[in-house]
PDB file of C-alpha atoms in Angstrom:
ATOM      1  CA  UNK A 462     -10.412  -3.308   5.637  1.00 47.00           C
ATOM      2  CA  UNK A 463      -7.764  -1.065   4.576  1.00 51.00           C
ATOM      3  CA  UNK A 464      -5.562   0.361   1.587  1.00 51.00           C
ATOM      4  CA  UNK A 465      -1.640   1.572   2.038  1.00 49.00           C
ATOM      5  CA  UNK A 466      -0.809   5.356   2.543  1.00 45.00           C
ATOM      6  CA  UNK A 467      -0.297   7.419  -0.773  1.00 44.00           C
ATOM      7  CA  UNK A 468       3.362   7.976  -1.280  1.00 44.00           C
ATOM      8  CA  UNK A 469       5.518   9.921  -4.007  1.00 46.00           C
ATOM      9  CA  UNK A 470       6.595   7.806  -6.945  1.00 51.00           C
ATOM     10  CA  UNK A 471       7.761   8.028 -10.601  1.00 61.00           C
ATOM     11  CA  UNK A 472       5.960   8.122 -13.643  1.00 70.00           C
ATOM     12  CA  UNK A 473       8.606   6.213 -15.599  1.00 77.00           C
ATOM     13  CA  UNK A 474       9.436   3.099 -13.196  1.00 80.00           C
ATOM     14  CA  UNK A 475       6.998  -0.221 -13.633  1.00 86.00           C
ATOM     15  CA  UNK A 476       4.464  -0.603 -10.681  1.00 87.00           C
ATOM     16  CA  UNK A 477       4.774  -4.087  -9.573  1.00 89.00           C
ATOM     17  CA  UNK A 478       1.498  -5.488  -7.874  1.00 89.00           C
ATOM     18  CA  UNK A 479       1.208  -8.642  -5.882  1.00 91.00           C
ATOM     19  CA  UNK A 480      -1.324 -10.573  -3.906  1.00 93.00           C
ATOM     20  CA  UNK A 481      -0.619 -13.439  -1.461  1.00 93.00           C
ATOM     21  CA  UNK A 482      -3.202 -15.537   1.009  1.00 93.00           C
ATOM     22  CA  UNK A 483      -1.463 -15.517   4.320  1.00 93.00           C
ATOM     23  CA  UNK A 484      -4.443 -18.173   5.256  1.00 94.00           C
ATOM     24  CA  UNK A 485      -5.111 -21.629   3.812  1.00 93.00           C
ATOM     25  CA  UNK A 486      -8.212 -20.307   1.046  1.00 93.00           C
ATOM     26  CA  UNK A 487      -8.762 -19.516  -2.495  1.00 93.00           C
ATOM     27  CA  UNK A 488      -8.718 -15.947  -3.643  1.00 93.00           C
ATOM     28  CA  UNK A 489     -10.049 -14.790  -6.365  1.00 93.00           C
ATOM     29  CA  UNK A 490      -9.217 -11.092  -7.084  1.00 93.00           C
ATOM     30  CA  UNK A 491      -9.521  -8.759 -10.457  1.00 92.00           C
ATOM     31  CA  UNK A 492      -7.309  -5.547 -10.472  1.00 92.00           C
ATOM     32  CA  UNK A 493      -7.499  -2.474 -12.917  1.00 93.00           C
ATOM     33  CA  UNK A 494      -5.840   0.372 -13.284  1.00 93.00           C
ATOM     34  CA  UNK A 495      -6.150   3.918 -14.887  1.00 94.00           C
ATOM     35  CA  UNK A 496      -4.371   6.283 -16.439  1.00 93.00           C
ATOM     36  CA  UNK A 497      -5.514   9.918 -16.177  1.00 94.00           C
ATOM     37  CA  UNK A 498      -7.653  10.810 -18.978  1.00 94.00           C
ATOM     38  CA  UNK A 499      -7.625   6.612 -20.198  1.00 95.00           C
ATOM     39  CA  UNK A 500     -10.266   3.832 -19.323  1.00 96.00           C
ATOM     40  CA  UNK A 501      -9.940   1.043 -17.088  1.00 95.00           C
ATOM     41  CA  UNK A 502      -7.463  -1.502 -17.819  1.00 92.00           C
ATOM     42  CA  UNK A 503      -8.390  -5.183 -16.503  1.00 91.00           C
ATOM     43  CA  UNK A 504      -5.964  -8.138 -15.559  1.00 82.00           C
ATOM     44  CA  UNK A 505      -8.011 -10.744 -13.848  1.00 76.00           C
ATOM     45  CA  UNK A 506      -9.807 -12.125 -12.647  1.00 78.00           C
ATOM     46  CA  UNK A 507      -7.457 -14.751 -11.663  1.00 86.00           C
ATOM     47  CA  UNK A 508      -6.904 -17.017  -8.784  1.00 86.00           C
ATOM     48  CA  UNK A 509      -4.763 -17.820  -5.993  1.00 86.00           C
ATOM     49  CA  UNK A 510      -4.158 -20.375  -3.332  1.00 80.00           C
ATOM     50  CA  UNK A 511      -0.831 -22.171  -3.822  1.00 80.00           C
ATOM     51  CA  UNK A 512       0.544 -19.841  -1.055  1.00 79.00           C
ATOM     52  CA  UNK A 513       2.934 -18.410  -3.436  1.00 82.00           C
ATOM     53  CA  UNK A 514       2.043 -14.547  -4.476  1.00 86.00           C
ATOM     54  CA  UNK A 515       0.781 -13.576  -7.400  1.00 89.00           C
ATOM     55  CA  UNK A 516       2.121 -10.895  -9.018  1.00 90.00           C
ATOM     56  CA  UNK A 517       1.978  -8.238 -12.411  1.00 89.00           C
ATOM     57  CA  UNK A 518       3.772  -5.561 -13.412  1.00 89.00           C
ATOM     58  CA  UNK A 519       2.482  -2.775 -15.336  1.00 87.00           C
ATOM     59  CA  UNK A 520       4.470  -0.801 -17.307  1.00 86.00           C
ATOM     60  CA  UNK A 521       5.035   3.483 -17.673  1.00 87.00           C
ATOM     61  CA  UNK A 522       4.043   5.447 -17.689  1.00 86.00           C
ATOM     62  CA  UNK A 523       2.194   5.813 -14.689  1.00 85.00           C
ATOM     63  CA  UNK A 524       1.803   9.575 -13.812  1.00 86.00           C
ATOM     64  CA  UNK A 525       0.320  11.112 -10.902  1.00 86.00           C
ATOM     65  CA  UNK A 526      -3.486  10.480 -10.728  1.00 89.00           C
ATOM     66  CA  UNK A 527      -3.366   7.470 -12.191  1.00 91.00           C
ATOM     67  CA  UNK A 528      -5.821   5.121 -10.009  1.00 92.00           C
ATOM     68  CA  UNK A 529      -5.796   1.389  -9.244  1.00 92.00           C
ATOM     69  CA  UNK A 530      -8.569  -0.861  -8.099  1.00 94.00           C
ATOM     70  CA  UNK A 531      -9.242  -4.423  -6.708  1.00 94.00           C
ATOM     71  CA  UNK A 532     -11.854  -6.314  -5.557  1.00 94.00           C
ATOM     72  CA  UNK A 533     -11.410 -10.124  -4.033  1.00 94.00           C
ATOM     73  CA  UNK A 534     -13.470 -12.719  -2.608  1.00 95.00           C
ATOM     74  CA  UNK A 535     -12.969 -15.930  -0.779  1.00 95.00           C
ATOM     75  CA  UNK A 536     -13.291 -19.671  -0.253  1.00 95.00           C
ATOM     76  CA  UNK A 537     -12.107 -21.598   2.461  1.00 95.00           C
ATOM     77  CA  UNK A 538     -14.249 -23.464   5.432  1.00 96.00           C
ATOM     78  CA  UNK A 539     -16.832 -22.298   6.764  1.00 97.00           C
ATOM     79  CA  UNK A 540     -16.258 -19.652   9.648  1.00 97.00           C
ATOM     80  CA  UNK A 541     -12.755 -19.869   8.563  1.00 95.00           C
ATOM     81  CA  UNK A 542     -10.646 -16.173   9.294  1.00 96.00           C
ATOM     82  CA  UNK A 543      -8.745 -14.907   6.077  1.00 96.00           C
ATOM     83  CA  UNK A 544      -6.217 -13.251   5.429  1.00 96.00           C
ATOM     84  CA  UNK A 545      -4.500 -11.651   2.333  1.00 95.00           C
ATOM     85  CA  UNK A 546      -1.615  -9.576   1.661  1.00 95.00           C
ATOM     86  CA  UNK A 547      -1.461  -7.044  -1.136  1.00 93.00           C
ATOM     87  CA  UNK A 548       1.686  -5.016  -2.420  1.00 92.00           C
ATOM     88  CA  UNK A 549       2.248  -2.012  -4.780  1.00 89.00           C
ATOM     89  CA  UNK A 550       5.970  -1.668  -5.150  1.00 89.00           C
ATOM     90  CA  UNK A 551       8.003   0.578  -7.768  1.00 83.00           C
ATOM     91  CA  UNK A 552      11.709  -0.618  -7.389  1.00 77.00           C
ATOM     92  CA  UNK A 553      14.476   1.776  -8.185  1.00 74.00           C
ATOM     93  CA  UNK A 554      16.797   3.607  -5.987  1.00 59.00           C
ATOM     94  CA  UNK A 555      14.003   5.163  -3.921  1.00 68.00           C
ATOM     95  CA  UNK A 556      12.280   1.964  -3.896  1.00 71.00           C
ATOM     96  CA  UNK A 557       8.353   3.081  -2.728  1.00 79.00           C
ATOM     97  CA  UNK A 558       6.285   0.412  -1.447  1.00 85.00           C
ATOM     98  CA  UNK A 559       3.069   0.098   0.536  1.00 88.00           C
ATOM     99  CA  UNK A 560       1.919  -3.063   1.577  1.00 92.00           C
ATOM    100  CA  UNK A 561      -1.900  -3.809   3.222  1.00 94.00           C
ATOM    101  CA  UNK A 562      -3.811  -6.880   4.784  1.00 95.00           C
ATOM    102  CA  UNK A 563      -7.619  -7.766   4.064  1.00 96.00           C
ATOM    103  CA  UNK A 564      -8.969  -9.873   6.399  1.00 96.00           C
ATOM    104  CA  UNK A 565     -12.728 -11.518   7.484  1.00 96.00           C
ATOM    105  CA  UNK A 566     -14.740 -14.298   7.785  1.00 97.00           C
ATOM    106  CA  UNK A 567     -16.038 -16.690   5.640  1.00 96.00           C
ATOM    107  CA  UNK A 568     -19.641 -17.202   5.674  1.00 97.00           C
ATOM    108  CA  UNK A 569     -21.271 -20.819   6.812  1.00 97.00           C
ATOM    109  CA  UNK A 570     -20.941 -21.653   3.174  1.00 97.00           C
ATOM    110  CA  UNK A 571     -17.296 -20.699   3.432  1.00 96.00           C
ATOM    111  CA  UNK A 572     -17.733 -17.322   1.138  1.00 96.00           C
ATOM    112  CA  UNK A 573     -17.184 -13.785   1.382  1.00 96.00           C
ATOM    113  CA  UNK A 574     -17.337 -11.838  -1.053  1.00 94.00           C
ATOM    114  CA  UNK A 575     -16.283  -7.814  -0.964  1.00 93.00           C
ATOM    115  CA  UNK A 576     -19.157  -5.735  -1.400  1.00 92.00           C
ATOM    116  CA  UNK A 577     -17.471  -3.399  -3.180  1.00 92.00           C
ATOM    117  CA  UNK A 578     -14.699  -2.528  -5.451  1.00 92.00           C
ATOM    118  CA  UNK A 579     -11.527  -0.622  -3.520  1.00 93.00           C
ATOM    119  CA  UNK A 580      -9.911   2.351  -5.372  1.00 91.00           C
ATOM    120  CA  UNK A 581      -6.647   4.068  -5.084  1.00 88.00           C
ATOM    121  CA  UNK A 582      -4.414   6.838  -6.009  1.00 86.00           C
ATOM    122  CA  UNK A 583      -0.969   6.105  -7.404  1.00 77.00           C
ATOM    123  CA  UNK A 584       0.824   9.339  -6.375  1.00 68.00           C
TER     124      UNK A 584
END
């Protein structure tokens, strides 16, 4: 599995995060985010499988350091490969976006499950 490149932003522009299956399962996914200095804010968790993204938009200020962090797991057939597309964008006239893939298996149940919570820098 893996997360998007840093890359320069602005404090003062909303972050827009989104999430998207790119395979026929449910997702369900919890984000958070942190400001230097704050706690953890939570949105989620929530759930998607209607093949239309999900998507939030936190609001500034956002200044360097600040961290976000998802986690996700899966339901679809057993065996079944997965795949899901996640996007941090900041729009603006340097418009600074960084888009990843998860992907796996599902267990013989169907499941998977991440074993552990990713964490990022929002530079």
């Amino acid at each position: 599995m893996s997360a998007p490149p840093a890359s320069a932003s602005t404090a003062r522009v909303p972050r827009r995060f989104s999430i998207r299956e790119e395979t026929p399962v449910k997702v369900v996914y919890k984000f958070w985010v942190r400001r230097p200095n704050e706690d953890w804010l939570t949105f989620g968790p929530e759930v998607t499988g209607d093949d239309i993204a999900d998507r939030w938009v936190i609001l500034p200020p956002l200044p360097r350091g600040s961290q976000f962090a998802y986690w996700l797991a899966v339901a679809g057939h057993p065996h079944a490969t997965w795949r899901v597309r996640l996007t941090i964008r900041q729009p603006g006239s340097d418009d600074h976006t960084a888009t990843w893939t998860e992907s796996g298996t599902t267990s013989a149940t169907g499941e998977f499950s991440m074993p552990e919570t990713v964490q990022l820098e929002l530079t």
